[in-house]
Amino acid sequence: MDYQKAIAFMEARAPTIAAGQTPETVWLLEHPPLYTAGTSANPEELLDARFPLFETGRGGQMTYHGPGQRVAYVMLDLKRRVPDVRCFVATLEEWIIRTLAAFHVCGERREDRIGVWVRRPEKGEGCEDKIAAIGIRVKHWVTLHGMALNVDPDLSHFSGIVPCGVRERRYGVTSLADLGLPVSMPEVDVVLRREFETLFGPTEDQAVARTENTSPGRRGLRSSPVPSRS
């Protein structure tokens, strides 16, 4: 899915969700290889501009999107749920952690590092790898952007940036495939939906746009406005 088209869709969707004219939306997709720079990004953290770089309004620093990574754009109305951004981010983390647990992966949150991490003792003492990134923006109390879970991306593509500004050598990037789990994207999507409904409420399929729902990699879910909980 073209990144700029995805951002334009979210920007147009947010005010209509806030006004109650369209339902909340969770959009599951994949992007072609690209880098994005959040509002806290440092230009020096772009090490090798091998892919297009897009500045975006989400929080955070540099990140990578590409094939084999499940991106979830989560557009929820916090006014009708819990108007607490910290709570929302914590619930996104919990969503990822529960999804990983279904595949017998122990994902963990860190107070000093955003995202979800996996301990890698086989790499050395204190080594951990990030398996999912989180970056959001809130507009009219509607959330934009969301999370990216590494299923089976080309991990070498992350070397073109300092992912999320984390420079310490003991912190790297991993994926389900890298951990020895050859899980398909449809399998991941089934679990993501189940665990999302546990935390955020029931969903139903919806057509996001005329051309954006034509493959399993581009799915839209409509969510009912019940309180988020972690």
mmCIF file of N, CA and C in Angstrom, residues 15-76:
data_model
loop_
_atom_site.group_PDB
_atom_site.id
_atom_site.type_symbol
_atom_site.label_atom_id
_atom_site.label_comp_id
_atom_site.label_asym_id
_atom_site.label_seq_id
_atom_site.Cartn_x
_atom_site.Cartn_y
_atom_site.Cartn_z
ATOM 1 N N PRO A 15 -11.514 13.220 11.151
ATOM 2 C CA PRO A 15 -12.608 14.126 11.519
ATOM 3 C C PRO A 15 -13.988 13.507 11.334
ATOM 4 N N THR A 16 -14.123 12.587 10.394
ATOM 5 C CA THR A 16 -15.438 11.959 10.209
ATOM 6 C C THR A 16 -15.726 10.964 11.329
ATOM 7 N N ILE A 17 -14.677 10.314 11.856
ATOM 8 C CA ILE A 17 -14.859 9.446 13.024
ATOM 9 C C ILE A 17 -15.219 10.294 14.234
ATOM 10 N N ALA A 18 -14.513 11.415 14.407
ATOM 11 C CA ALA A 18 -14.784 12.305 15.543
ATOM 12 C C ALA A 18 -16.213 12.830 15.507
ATOM 13 N N ALA A 19 -16.736 13.062 14.307
ATOM 14 C CA ALA A 19 -18.097 13.586 14.160
ATOM 15 C C ALA A 19 -19.151 12.486 14.192
ATOM 16 N N GLY A 20 -18.715 11.235 14.299
ATOM 17 C CA GLY A 20 -19.659 10.129 14.336
ATOM 18 C C GLY A 20 -20.246 9.776 12.978
ATOM 19 N N GLN A 21 -19.594 10.246 11.905
ATOM 20 C CA GLN A 21 -20.119 10.011 10.554
ATOM 21 C C GLN A 21 -19.630 8.699 9.954
ATOM 22 N N THR A 22 -18.477 8.213 10.405
ATOM 23 C CA THR A 22 -17.936 6.942 9.932
ATOM 24 C C THR A 22 -17.466 6.134 11.138
ATOM 25 N N PRO A 23 -17.420 4.815 11.016
ATOM 26 C CA PRO A 23 -17.013 3.983 12.151
ATOM 27 C C PRO A 23 -15.523 4.045 12.413
ATOM 28 N N GLU A 24 -15.160 3.719 13.626
ATOM 29 C CA GLU A 24 -13.748 3.545 13.954
ATOM 30 C C GLU A 24 -13.169 2.459 13.041
ATOM 31 N N THR A 25 -11.878 2.559 12.776
ATOM 32 C CA THR A 25 -11.271 1.671 11.792
ATOM 33 C C THR A 25 -9.907 1.174 12.252
ATOM 34 N N VAL A 26 -9.653 -0.098 12.024
ATOM 35 C CA VAL A 26 -8.323 -0.682 12.181
ATOM 36 C C VAL A 26 -7.935 -1.227 10.823
ATOM 37 N N TRP A 27 -6.846 -0.722 10.271
ATOM 38 C CA TRP A 27 -6.454 -1.039 8.900
ATOM 39 C C TRP A 27 -5.170 -1.853 8.942
ATOM 40 N N LEU A 28 -5.228 -3.101 8.468
ATOM 41 C CA LEU A 28 -4.077 -3.994 8.444
ATOM 42 C C LEU A 28 -3.494 -4.017 7.030
ATOM 43 N N LEU A 29 -2.216 -3.699 6.907
ATOM 44 C CA LEU A 29 -1.627 -3.623 5.573
ATOM 45 C C LEU A 29 -0.118 -3.824 5.620
ATOM 46 N N GLU A 30 0.490 -3.808 4.450
ATOM 47 C CA GLU A 30 1.939 -3.813 4.289
ATOM 48 C C GLU A 30 2.313 -2.673 3.349
ATOM 49 N N HIS A 31 3.486 -2.102 3.581
ATOM 50 C CA HIS A 31 4.009 -1.047 2.711
ATOM 51 C C HIS A 31 5.192 -1.585 1.904
ATOM 52 N N PRO A 32 5.507 -0.947 0.787
ATOM 53 C CA PRO A 32 6.785 -1.219 0.131
ATOM 54 C C PRO A 32 7.906 -0.699 1.022
ATOM 55 N N PRO A 33 9.151 -1.069 0.793
ATOM 56 C CA PRO A 33 10.246 -0.615 1.660
ATOM 57 C C PRO A 33 10.342 0.911 1.720
ATOM 58 N N LEU A 34 10.359 1.435 2.951
ATOM 59 C CA LEU A 34 10.467 2.889 3.148
ATOM 60 C C LEU A 34 10.848 3.170 4.583
ATOM 61 N N TYR A 35 11.321 4.383 4.803
ATOM 62 C CA TYR A 35 11.617 4.864 6.150
ATOM 63 C C TYR A 35 10.670 6.012 6.486
ATOM 64 N N THR A 36 10.321 6.122 7.768
ATOM 65 C CA THR A 36 9.511 7.253 8.206
ATOM 66 C C THR A 36 10.206 7.952 9.367
ATOM 67 N N ALA A 37 10.021 9.259 9.430
ATOM 68 C CA ALA A 37 10.610 10.073 10.493
ATOM 69 C C ALA A 37 9.495 10.687 11.322
ATOM 70 N N GLY A 38 9.454 10.341 12.603
ATOM 71 C CA GLY A 38 8.464 10.905 13.502
ATOM 72 C C GLY A 38 8.841 12.300 13.954
ATOM 73 N N THR A 39 8.046 12.856 14.838
ATOM 74 C CA THR A 39 8.251 14.246 15.260
ATOM 75 C C THR A 39 9.519 14.446 16.077
ATOM 76 N N SER A 40 10.093 13.354 16.622
ATOM 77 C CA SER A 40 11.328 13.462 17.407
ATOM 78 C C SER A 40 12.552 12.970 16.652
ATOM 79 N N ALA A 41 12.408 12.736 15.350
ATOM 80 C CA ALA A 41 13.495 12.154 14.565
ATOM 81 C C ALA A 41 14.676 13.107 14.419
ATOM 82 N N ASN A 42 15.864 12.529 14.451
ATOM 83 C CA ASN A 42 17.101 13.254 14.222
ATOM 84 C C ASN A 42 17.597 12.897 12.817
ATOM 85 N N PRO A 43 17.825 13.880 11.942
ATOM 86 C CA PRO A 43 18.283 13.574 10.576
ATOM 87 C C PRO A 43 19.538 12.714 10.532
ATOM 88 N N GLU A 44 20.382 12.792 11.561
ATOM 89 C CA GLU A 44 21.613 12.007 11.592
ATOM 90 C C GLU A 44 21.338 10.516 11.758
ATOM 91 N N GLU A 45 20.100 10.174 12.122
ATOM 92 C CA GLU A 45 19.762 8.765 12.326
ATOM 93 C C GLU A 45 19.377 8.068 11.023
ATOM 94 N N LEU A 46 19.383 8.818 9.918
ATOM 95 C CA LEU A 46 19.260 8.205 8.592
ATOM 96 C C LEU A 46 20.676 7.909 8.115
ATOM 97 N N LEU A 47 21.072 6.652 8.159
ATOM 98 C CA LEU A 47 22.445 6.251 7.879
ATOM 99 C C LEU A 47 22.681 5.937 6.408
ATOM 100 N N ASP A 48 21.658 5.415 5.750
ATOM 101 C CA ASP A 48 21.788 5.009 4.350
ATOM 102 C C ASP A 48 20.419 5.173 3.694
ATOM 103 N N ALA A 49 20.277 6.203 2.871
ATOM 104 C CA ALA A 49 18.969 6.514 2.273
ATOM 105 C C ALA A 49 18.678 5.595 1.091
ATOM 106 N N ARG A 50 18.656 4.309 1.343
ATOM 107 C CA ARG A 50 18.430 3.340 0.264
ATOM 108 C C ARG A 50 16.959 3.253 -0.129
ATOM 109 N N PHE A 51 16.071 3.721 0.762
ATOM 110 C CA PHE A 51 14.641 3.728 0.494
ATOM 111 C C PHE A 51 14.088 5.135 0.716
ATOM 112 N N PRO A 52 12.910 5.438 0.161
ATOM 113 C CA PRO A 52 12.314 6.764 0.373
ATOM 114 C C PRO A 52 12.098 7.048 1.853
ATOM 115 N N LEU A 53 12.255 8.297 2.222
ATOM 116 C CA LEU A 53 12.022 8.746 3.595
ATOM 117 C C LEU A 53 10.818 9.680 3.607
ATOM 118 N N PHE A 54 9.875 9.406 4.518
ATOM 119 C CA PHE A 54 8.683 10.235 4.643
ATOM 120 C C PHE A 54 8.618 10.826 6.049
ATOM 121 N N GLU A 55 8.465 12.143 6.109
ATOM 122 C CA GLU A 55 8.221 12.780 7.401
ATOM 123 C C GLU A 55 6.750 12.599 7.734
ATOM 124 N N THR A 56 6.481 12.274 8.977
ATOM 125 C CA THR A 56 5.111 11.976 9.370
ATOM 126 C C THR A 56 4.808 12.621 10.707
ATOM 127 N N GLY A 57 3.544 12.823 10.997
ATOM 128 C CA GLY A 57 3.151 13.527 12.207
ATOM 129 C C GLY A 57 3.062 12.660 13.441
ATOM 130 N N ARG A 58 3.388 11.372 13.317
ATOM 131 C CA ARG A 58 3.306 10.515 14.502
ATOM 132 C C ARG A 58 4.441 10.832 15.462
ATOM 133 N N GLY A 59 4.294 10.408 16.702
ATOM 134 C CA GLY A 59 5.371 10.539 17.655
ATOM 135 C C GLY A 59 6.481 9.548 17.364
ATOM 136 N N GLY A 60 7.638 9.782 17.953
ATOM 137 C CA GLY A 60 8.739 8.844 17.790
ATOM 138 C C GLY A 60 9.799 9.333 16.829
ATOM 139 N N GLN A 61 10.691 8.425 16.461
ATOM 140 C CA GLN A 61 11.856 8.778 15.661
ATOM 141 C C GLN A 61 11.833 8.040 14.321
ATOM 142 N N MET A 62 12.967 7.515 13.891
ATOM 143 C CA MET A 62 13.028 6.827 12.599
ATOM 144 C C MET A 62 12.542 5.379 12.721
ATOM 145 N N THR A 63 11.810 4.929 11.727
ATOM 146 C CA THR A 63 11.446 3.522 11.664
ATOM 147 C C THR A 63 11.380 3.067 10.217
ATOM 148 N N TYR A 64 11.294 1.756 10.061
ATOM 149 C CA TYR A 64 11.233 1.142 8.737
ATOM 150 C C TYR A 64 9.913 0.423 8.560
ATOM 151 N N HIS A 65 9.340 0.493 7.355
ATOM 152 C CA HIS A 65 8.193 -0.323 6.978
ATOM 153 C C HIS A 65 8.530 -1.046 5.682
ATOM 154 N N GLY A 66 8.021 -2.268 5.541
ATOM 155 C CA GLY A 66 8.275 -3.001 4.309
ATOM 156 C C GLY A 66 7.541 -4.317 4.278
ATOM 157 N N PRO A 67 7.645 -5.047 3.189
ATOM 158 C CA PRO A 67 6.994 -6.348 3.055
ATOM 159 C C PRO A 67 7.396 -7.295 4.183
ATOM 160 N N GLY A 68 6.439 -8.082 4.645
ATOM 161 C CA GLY A 68 6.704 -9.000 5.742
ATOM 162 C C GLY A 68 6.466 -8.388 7.110
ATOM 163 N N GLN A 69 6.075 -7.140 7.132
ATOM 164 C CA GLN A 69 5.767 -6.444 8.388
ATOM 165 C C GLN A 69 4.277 -6.108 8.400
ATOM 166 N N ARG A 70 3.604 -6.525 9.450
ATOM 167 C CA ARG A 70 2.185 -6.194 9.560
ATOM 168 C C ARG A 70 2.031 -4.835 10.229
ATOM 169 N N VAL A 71 1.572 -3.882 9.446
ATOM 170 C CA VAL A 71 1.277 -2.539 9.950
ATOM 171 C C VAL A 71 -0.205 -2.481 10.294
ATOM 172 N N ALA A 72 -0.513 -1.950 11.452
ATOM 173 C CA ALA A 72 -1.899 -1.760 11.869
ATOM 174 C C ALA A 72 -2.130 -0.289 12.157
ATOM 175 N N TYR A 73 -2.916 0.365 11.319
ATOM 176 C CA TYR A 73 -3.300 1.748 11.568
ATOM 177 C C TYR A 73 -4.613 1.731 12.351
ATOM 178 N N VAL A 74 -4.557 2.277 13.544
ATOM 179 C CA VAL A 74 -5.660 2.166 14.496
ATOM 180 C C VAL A 74 -6.313 3.530 14.664
ATOM 181 N N MET A 75 -7.526 3.658 14.169
ATOM 182 C CA MET A 75 -8.268 4.918 14.225
ATOM 183 C C MET A 75 -9.464 4.754 15.152
ATOM 184 N N LEU A 76 -9.259 5.097 16.426
ATOM 185 C CA LEU A 76 -10.286 4.947 17.451
ATOM 186 C C LEU A 76 -10.612 6.296 18.071
#
